[in-house]
Tab-separated table of C-alpha atoms and ligand atoms in Angstrom:
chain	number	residue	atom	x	y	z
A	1	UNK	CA	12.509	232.065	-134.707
A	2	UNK	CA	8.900	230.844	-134.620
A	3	UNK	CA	6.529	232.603	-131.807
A	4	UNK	CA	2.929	230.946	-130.157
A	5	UNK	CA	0.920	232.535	-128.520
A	6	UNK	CA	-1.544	230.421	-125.781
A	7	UNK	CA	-4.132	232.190	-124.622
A	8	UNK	CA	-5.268	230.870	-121.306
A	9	UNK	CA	-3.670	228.751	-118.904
A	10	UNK	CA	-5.922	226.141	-117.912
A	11	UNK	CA	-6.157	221.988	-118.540
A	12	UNK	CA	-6.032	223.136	-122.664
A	13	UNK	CA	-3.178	225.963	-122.365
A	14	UNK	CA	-1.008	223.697	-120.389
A	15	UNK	CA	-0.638	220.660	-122.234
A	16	UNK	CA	-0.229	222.821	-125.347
A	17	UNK	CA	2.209	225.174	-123.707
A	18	UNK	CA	4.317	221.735	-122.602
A	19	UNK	CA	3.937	219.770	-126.135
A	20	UNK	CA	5.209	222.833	-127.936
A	21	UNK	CA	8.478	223.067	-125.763
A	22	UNK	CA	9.171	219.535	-125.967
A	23	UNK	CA	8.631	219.769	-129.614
A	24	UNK	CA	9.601	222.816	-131.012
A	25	UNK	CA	13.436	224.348	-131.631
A	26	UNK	CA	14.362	226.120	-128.332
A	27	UNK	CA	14.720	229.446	-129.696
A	28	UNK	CA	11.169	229.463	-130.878
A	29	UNK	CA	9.072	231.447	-128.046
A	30	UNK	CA	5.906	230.222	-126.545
A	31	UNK	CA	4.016	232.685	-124.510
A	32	UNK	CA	1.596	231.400	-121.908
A	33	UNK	CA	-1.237	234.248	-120.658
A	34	UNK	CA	-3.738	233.589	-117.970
A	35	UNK	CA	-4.852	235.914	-115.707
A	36	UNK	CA	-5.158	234.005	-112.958
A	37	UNK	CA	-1.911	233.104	-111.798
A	38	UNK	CA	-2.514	229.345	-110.643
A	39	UNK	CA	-3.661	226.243	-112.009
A	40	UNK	CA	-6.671	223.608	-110.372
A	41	UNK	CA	-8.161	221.060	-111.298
A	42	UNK	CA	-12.222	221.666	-111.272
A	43	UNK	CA	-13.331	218.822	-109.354
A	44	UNK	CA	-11.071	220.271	-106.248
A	45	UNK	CA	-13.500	222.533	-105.957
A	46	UNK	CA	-16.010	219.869	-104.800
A	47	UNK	CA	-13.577	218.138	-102.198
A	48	UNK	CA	-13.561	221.792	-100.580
A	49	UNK	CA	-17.021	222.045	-100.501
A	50	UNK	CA	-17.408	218.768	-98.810
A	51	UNK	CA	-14.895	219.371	-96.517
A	52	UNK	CA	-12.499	216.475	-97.631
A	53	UNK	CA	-9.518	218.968	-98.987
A	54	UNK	CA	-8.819	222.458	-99.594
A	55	UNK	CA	-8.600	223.983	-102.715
A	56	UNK	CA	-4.867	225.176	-101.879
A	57	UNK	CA	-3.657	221.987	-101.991
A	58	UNK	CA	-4.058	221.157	-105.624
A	59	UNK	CA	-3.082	225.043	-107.162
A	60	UNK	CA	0.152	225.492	-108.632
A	61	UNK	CA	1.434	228.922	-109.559
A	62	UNK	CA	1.796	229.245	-113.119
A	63	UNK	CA	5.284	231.438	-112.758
A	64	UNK	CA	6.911	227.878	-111.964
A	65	UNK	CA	6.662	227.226	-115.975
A	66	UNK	CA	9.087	229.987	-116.299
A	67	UNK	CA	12.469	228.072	-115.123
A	68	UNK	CA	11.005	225.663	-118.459
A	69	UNK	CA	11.831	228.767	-120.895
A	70	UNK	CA	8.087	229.704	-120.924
A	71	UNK	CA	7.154	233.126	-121.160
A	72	UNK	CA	4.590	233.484	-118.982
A	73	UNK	CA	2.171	236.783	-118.937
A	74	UNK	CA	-0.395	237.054	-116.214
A	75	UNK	CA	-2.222	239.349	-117.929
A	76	UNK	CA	-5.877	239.702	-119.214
A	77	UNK	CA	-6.478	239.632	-122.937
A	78	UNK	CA	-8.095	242.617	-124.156
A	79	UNK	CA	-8.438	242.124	-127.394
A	80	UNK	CA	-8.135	238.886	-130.139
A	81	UNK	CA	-7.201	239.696	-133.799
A	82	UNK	CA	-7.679	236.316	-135.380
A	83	UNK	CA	-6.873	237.528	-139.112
A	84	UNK	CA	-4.167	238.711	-138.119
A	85	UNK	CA	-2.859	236.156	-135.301
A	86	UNK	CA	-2.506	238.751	-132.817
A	87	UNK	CA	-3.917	239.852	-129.177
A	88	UNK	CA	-3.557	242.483	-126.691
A	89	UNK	CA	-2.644	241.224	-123.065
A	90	UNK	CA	-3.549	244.183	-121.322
A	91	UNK	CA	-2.412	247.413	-123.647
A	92	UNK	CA	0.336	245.507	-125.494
A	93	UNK	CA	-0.192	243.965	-129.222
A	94	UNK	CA	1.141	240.047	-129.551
A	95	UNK	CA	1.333	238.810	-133.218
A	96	UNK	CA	2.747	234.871	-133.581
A	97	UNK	CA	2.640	232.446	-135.799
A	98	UNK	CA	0.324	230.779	-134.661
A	99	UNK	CA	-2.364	231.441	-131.714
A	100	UNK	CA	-4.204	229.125	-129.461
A	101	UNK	CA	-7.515	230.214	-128.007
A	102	UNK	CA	-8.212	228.081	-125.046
A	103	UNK	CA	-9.651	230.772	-122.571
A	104	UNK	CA	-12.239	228.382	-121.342
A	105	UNK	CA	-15.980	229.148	-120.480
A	106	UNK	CA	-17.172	232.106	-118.747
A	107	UNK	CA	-20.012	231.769	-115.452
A	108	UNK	CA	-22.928	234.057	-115.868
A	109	UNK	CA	-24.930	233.958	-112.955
A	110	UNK	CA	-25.996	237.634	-113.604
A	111	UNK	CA	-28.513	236.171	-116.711
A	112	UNK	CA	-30.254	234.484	-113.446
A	113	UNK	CA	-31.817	237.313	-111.856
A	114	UNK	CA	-31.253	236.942	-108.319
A	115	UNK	CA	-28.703	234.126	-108.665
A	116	UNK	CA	-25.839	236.088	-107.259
A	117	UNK	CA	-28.290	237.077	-104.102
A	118	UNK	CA	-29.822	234.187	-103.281
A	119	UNK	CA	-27.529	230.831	-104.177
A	120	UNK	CA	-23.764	230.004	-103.726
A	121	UNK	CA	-21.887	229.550	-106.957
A	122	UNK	CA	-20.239	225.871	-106.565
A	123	UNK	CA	-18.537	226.413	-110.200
A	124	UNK	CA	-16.549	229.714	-108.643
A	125	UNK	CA	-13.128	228.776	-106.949
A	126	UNK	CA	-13.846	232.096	-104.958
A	127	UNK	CA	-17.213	230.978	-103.894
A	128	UNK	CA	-16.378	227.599	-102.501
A	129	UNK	CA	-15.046	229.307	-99.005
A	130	UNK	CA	-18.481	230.843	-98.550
A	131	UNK	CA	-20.410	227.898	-99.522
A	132	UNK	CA	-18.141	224.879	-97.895
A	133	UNK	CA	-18.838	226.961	-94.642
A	134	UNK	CA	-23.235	227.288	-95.223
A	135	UNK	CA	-23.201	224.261	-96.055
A	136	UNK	CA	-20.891	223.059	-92.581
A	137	UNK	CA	-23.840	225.947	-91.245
A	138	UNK	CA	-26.623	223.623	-92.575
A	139	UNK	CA	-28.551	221.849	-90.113
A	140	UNK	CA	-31.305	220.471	-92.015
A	141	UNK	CA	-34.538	221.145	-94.499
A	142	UNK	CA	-34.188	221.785	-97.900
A	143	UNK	CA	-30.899	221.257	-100.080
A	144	UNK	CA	-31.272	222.502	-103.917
A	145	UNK	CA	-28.378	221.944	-106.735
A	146	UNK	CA	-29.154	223.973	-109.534
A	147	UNK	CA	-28.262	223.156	-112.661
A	148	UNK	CA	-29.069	226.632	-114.634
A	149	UNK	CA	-28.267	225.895	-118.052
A	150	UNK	CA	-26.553	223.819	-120.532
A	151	UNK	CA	-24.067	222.757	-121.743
A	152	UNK	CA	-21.863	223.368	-118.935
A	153	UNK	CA	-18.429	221.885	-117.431
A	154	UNK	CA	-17.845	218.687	-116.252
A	155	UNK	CA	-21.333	217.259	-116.691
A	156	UNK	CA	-21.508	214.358	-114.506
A	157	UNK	CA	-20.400	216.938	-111.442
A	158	UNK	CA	-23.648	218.188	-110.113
A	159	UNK	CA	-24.816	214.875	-109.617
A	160	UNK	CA	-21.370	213.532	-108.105
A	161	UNK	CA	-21.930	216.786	-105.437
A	162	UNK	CA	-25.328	215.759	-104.010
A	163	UNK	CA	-23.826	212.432	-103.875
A	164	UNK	CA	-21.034	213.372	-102.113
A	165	UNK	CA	-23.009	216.156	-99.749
A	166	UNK	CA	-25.446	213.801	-99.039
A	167	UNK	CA	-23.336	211.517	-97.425
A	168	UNK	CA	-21.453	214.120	-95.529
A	169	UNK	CA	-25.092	215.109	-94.294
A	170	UNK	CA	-25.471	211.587	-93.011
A	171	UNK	CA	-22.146	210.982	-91.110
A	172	UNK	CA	-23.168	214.606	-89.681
A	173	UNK	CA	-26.573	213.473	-88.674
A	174	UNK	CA	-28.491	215.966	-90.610
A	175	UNK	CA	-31.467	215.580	-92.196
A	176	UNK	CA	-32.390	217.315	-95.991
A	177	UNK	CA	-34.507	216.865	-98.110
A	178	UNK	CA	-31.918	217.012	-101.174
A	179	UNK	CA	-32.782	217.731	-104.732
A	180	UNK	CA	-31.193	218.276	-108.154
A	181	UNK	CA	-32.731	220.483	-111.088
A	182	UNK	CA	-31.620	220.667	-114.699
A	183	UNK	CA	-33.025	221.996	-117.967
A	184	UNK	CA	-32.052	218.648	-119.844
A	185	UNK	CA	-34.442	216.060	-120.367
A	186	UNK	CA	-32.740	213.496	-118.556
A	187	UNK	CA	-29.457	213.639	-115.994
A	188	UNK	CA	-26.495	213.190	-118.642
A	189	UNK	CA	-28.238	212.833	-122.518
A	190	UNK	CA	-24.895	211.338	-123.831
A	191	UNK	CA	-25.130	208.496	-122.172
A	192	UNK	CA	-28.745	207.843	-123.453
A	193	UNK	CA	-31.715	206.454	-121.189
A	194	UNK	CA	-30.018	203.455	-119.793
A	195	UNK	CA	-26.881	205.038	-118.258
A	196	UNK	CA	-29.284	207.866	-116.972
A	197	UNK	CA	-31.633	205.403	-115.508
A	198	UNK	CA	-28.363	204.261	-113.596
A	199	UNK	CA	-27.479	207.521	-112.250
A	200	UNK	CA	-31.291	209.074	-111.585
A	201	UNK	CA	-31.535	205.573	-109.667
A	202	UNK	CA	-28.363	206.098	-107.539
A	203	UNK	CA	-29.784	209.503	-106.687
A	204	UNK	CA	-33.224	207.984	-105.715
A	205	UNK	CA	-31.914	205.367	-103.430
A	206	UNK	CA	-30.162	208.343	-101.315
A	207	UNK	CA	-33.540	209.799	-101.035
A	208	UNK	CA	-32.491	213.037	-104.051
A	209	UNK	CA	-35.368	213.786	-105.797
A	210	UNK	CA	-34.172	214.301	-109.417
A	211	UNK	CA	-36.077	217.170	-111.690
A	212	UNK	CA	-35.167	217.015	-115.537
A	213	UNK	CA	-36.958	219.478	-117.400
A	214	UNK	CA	-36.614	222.453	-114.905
A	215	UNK	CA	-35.488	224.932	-116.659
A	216	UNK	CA	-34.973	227.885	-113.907
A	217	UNK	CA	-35.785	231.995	-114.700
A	218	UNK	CA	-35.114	233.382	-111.190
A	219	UNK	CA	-34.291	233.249	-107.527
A	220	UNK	CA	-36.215	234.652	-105.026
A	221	UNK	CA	-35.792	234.525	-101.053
A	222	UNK	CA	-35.999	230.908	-100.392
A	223	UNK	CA	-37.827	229.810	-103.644
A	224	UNK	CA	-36.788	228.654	-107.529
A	225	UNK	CA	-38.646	230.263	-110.003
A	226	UNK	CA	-39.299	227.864	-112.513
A	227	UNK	CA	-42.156	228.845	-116.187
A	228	UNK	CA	-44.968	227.416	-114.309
A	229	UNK	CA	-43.873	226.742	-111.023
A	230	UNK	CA	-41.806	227.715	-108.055
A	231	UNK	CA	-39.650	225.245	-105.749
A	232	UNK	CA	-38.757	226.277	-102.372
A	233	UNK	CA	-35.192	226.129	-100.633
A	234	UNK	CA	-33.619	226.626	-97.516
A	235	UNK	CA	-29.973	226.291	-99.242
A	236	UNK	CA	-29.409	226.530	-102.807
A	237	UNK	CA	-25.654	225.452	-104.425
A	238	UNK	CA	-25.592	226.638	-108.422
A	239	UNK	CA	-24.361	225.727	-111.181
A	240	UNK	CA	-24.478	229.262	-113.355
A	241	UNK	CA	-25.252	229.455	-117.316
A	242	UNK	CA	-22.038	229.312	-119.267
A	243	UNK	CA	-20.809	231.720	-122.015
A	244	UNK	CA	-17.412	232.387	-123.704
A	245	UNK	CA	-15.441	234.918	-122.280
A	246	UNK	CA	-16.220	238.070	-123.529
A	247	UNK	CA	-13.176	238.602	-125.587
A	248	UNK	CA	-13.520	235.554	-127.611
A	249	UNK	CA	-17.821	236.746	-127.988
A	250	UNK	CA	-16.109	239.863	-129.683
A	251	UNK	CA	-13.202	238.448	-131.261
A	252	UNK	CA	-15.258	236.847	-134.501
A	253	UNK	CA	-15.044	233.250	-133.433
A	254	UNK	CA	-17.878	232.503	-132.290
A	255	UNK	CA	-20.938	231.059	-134.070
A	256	UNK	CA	-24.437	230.589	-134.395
A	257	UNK	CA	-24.007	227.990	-131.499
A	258	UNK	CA	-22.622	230.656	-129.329
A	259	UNK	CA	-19.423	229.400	-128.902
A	260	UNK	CA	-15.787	229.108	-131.177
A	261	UNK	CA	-16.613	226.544	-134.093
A	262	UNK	CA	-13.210	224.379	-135.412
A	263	UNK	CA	-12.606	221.611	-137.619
A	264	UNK	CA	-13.481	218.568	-134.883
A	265	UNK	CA	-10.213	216.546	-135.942
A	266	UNK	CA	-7.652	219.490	-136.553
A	267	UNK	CA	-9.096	222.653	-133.861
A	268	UNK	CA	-8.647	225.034	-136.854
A	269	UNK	CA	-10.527	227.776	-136.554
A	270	UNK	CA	-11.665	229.498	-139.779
A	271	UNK	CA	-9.031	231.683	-139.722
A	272	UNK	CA	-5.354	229.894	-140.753
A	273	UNK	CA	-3.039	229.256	-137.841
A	274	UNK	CA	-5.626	230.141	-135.421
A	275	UNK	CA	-6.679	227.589	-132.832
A	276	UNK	CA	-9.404	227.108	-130.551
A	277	UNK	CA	-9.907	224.569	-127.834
A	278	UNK	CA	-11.148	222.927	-124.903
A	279	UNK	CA	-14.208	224.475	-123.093
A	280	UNK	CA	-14.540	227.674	-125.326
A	281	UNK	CA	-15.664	225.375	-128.291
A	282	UNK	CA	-18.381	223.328	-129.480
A	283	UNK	CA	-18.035	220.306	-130.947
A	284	UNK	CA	-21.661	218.747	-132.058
A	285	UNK	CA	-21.195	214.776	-131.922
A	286	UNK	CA	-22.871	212.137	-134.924
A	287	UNK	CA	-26.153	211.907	-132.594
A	288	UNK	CA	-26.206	216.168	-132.394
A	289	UNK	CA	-25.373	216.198	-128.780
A	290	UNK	CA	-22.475	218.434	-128.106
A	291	UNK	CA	-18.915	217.163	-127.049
A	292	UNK	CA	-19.524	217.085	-123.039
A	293	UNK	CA	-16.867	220.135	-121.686
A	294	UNK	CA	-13.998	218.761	-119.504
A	295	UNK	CA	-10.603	218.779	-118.962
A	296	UNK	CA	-9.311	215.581	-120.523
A	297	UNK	CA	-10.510	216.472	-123.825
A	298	UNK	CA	-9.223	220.422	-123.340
A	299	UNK	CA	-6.351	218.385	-122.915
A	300	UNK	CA	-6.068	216.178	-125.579
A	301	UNK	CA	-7.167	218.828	-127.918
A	302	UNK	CA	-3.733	220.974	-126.822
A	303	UNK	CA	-1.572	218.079	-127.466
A	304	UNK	CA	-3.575	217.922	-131.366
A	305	UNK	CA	-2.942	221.434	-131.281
A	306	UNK	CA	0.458	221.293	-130.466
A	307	UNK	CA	1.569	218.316	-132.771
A	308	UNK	CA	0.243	219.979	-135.702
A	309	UNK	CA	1.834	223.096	-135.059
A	310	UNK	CA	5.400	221.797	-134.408
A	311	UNK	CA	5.024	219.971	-137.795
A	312	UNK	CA	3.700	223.147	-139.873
A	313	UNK	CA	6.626	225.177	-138.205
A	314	UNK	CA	9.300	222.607	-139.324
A	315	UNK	CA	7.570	221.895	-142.804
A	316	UNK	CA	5.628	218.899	-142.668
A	317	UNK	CA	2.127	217.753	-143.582
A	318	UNK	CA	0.333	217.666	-139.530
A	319	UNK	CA	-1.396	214.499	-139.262
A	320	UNK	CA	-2.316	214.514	-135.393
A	321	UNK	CA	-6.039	214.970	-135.376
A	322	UNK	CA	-8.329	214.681	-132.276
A	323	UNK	CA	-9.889	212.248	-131.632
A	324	UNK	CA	-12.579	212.684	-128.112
A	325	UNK	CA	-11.711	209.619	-126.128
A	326	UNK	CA	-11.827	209.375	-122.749
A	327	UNK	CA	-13.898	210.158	-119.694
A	328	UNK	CA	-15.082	211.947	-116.812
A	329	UNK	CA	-15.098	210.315	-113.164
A	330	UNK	CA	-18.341	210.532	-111.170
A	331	UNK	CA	-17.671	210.027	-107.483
A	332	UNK	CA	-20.816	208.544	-106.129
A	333	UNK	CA	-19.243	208.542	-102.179
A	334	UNK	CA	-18.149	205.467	-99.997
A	335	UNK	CA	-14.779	205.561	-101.417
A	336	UNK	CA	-16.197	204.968	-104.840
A	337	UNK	CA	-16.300	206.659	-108.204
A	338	UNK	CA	-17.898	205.491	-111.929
A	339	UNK	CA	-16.427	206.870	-115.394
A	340	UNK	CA	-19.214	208.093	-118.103
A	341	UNK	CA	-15.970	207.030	-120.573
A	342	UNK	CA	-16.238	206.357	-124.225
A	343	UNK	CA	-15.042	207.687	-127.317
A	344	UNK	CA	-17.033	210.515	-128.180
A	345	UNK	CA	-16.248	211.293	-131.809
A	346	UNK	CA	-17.456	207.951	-132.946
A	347	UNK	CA	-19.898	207.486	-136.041
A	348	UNK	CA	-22.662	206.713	-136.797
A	349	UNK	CA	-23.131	207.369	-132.856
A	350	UNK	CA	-20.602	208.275	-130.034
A	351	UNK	CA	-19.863	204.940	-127.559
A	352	UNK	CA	-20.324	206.220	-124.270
A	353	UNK	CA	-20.615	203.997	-121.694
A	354	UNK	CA	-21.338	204.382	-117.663
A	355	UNK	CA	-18.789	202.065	-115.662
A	356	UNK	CA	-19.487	200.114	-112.330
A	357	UNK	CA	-18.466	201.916	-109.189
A	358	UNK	CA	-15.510	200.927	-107.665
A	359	UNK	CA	-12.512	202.138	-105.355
A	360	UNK	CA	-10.070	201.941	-108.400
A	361	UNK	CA	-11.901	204.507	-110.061
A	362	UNK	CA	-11.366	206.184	-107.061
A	363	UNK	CA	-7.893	205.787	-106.858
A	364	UNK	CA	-7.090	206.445	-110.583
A	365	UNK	CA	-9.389	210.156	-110.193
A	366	UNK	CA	-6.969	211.180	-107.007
A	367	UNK	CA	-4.341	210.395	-109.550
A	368	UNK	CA	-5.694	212.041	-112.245
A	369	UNK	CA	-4.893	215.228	-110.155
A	370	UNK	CA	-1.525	214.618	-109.036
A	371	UNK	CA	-0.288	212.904	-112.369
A	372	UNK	CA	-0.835	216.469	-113.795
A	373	UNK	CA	0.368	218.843	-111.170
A	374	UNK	CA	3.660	216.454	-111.078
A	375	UNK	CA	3.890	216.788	-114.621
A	376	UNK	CA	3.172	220.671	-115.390
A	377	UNK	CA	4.813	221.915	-112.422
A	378	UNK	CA	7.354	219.351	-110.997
B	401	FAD	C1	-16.820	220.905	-110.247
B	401	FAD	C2	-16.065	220.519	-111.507
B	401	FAD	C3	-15.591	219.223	-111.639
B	401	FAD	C4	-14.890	218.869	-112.800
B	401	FAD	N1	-14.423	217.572	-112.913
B	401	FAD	C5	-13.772	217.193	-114.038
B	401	FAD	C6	-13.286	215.839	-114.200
B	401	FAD	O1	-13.468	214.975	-113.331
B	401	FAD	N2	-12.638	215.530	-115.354
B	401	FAD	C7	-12.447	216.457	-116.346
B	401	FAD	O2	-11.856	216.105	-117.366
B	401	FAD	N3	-12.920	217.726	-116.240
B	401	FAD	C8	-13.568	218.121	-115.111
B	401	FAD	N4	-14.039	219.405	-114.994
B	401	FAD	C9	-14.028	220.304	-116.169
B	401	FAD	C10	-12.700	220.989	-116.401
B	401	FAD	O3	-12.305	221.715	-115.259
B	401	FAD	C11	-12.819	221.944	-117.583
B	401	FAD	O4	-13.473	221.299	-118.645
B	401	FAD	C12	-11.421	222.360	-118.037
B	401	FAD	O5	-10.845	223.182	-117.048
B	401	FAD	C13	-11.456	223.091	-119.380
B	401	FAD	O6	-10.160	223.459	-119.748
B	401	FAD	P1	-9.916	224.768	-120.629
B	401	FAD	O7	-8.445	224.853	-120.828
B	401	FAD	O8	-10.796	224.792	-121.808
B	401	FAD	O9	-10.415	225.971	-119.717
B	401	FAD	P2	-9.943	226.384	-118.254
B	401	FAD	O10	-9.251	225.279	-117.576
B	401	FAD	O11	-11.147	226.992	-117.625
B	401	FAD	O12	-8.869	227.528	-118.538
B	401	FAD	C14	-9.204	228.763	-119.106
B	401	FAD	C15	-8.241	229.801	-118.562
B	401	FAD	O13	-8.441	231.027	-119.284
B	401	FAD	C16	-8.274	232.110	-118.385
B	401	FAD	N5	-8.973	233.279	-118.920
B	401	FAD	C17	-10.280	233.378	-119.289
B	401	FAD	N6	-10.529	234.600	-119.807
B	401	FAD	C18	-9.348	235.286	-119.769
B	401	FAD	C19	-8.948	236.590	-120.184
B	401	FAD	N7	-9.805	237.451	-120.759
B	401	FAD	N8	-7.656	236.953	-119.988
B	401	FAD	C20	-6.758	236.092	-119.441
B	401	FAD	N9	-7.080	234.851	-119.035
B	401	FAD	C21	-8.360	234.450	-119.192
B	401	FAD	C22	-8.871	231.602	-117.081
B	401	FAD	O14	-8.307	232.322	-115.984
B	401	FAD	C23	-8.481	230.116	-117.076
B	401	FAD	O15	-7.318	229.851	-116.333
B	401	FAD	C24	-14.692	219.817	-113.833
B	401	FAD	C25	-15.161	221.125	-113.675
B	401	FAD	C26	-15.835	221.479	-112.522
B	401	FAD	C27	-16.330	222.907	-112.379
């Protein structure tokens, strides 16, 4: 009997947790920890902040994936022992044969002094309530979305939420004057000038004034602290820096890039049968930009993951390999959404394109949601 251990039960946990039992023999164990006992989908958390759908609707409890012979431990891990394939969840020592670190990125709005005072964290499930109901509370002046630091989830997102807030402002009557900050040069670099010219110019015609280059140091009652200037707000939705979680910072993964480094094609860590994937890594593209983090590729990267375990445990050379296609939808209101799609791993340079807006995209985003929940949890 072979054991895997999955640490984390997000978009990258899941799909490796469900590969390996549709793959492997059934007396081999695969143990599923999270300590957060439900699964969501991150863009729910803007269709709760709008108003359009709570975030109840889309989480599934992760103790359904027992009845499928998972074991499931809802747990925090304490402790990861790459060399020797092993973790504490909680006080008790796990070794496997092989371990999968997909424990996703950490917020950090404490390295923004006054962040946790003064703006509502739109990235934290357990924020939305307080800011879906300011911003229901608005009723007009200055709107702020902070970008704080990169790279972070789910690029496209930020802008996608002043999109979508702006026009919920507008059926509502209110007036704002709405902007969007971010330290990057330009609104999503992977998609080069052109793409970003297309986005910065949907912004624009909606009356957002878009600020690349702001690279934010504080927040202060009612005002942005920027190097050499300050912005003022009256409400100000954040996007916090990102970090790995603290047990994979100490666990001996991480690298000079600050986050866990693998081989792009196989998610091998440095250490043999030890995994990483999803949001906790970083994969640097042909052009130097980093792999954008979302939940398709986490995804993907499980079912690589998975594949190439099931064939090591039954003796055969793993061929799956990764290979960062797909894309992220950007809903840019009035029933529409675009895709920054592409395939990302491409040489000499990724192929990422921007696609029209239209309802379909729409339509296949919605599914995107439900196609998973069905799947995971029946
Ligand atoms: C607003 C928003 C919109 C988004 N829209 C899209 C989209 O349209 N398309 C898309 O593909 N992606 C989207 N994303 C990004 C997507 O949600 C993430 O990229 C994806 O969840 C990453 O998957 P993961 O498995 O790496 O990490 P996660 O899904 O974050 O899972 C990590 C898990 O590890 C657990 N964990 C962490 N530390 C510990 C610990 N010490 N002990 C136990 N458990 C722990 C966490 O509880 C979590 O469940 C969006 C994100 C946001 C915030």
């Amino acid at each position: 009997m072979k054991r895997v251990l999955i640490l984390g039960g997000g978009f990258g946990g899941l799909a490796t947790t469900h590969r390996l039992k549709q793959k492997l023999a059934p007396d081999d164990e695969v143990i599923l920890v999270d300590r957060r006992g439900y699964f969501m989908v991150g863009f729910r958390k803007t269709w709760a902040l709008v108003g359009e759908s709570p975030l109840e609707a889309g989480q599934r409890s992760l103790d359904g994936l027992t009845s499928l012979g998972i074991r499931v431990m809802r747990e925090p891990v304490t402790v990861i022992d790459p060399k020797a394939r092993a973790a504490y969840i909680g006080d008790q020592r796990i070794q496997a044969d092989a371990l999968v670190v997909a424990l996703g990125a950490e917020l950090a709005p404490e390295l923004i002094p006054g962040f946790q005072q003064h703006a509502f964290n739109v990235y934290d499930p357990q924020e939305i309530p307080r800011a879906a109901r300011a911003l229901s509370e608005f009723r007009g002046g200055r709107l702020s979305i902070g970008i704080f630091g990169a790279p972070y989830k789910c690029p496209p997102a930020p802008y996608e939420m002043a999109l979508l807030i702006n026009d919920s402002l507008m059926s509502r009557g209110i007036k704002a004057s709405m902007e969007v900050f971010t330290p990057q040069p330009m609104s999503l670099p992977i998609l080069g000038q052109t793409g970003c010219d297309l986005i910065e110019s949907r912004l624009a015609d909606k009356g957002i004034t878009f600020l690349p280059n702001h690279k934010a140091t504080a927040v202060e009652v009612g005002e942005v602290v920027f190097a050499d200037k300050r912005r003022p707000f009256d409400l100000l939705l954040g996007v916090p820096p990102h970090r790995p979680p603290a047990v994979v910072r100490e666990s001996g993964l991480v690298d000079g890039s600050g986050w866990v480094s693998v081989n792009p094609r196989t998610l091998e860590t440095q250490f043999p049968g030890v995994y990483a994937i999803g949001d906790v890594v970083q994969i640097s593209l042909a052009n130097g930009k980093p792999l954008p983090k979302a939940g398709v590729f986490a995804e993907a990267m499980g079912e690589t993951v998975a594949d190439r375990i099931a064939a090591v445990f039954s003796g055969q050379e793993p061929n799956a390999t990764f290979k960062g296609e797909g894309g992220c939808y950007l809903e840019v209101g009035g029933g529409k959404a675009m895709m920054v799609q592409g395939s990302f791993l491409a040489e000499p340079e990724p192929e990422v394109t921007l696609t029209e807006a239209t309802a379909g995209y729409l339509e296949e985003k919605r599914s995107f949601e439900t196609q998973r929940l069905m799947e995971w949890f029946g």
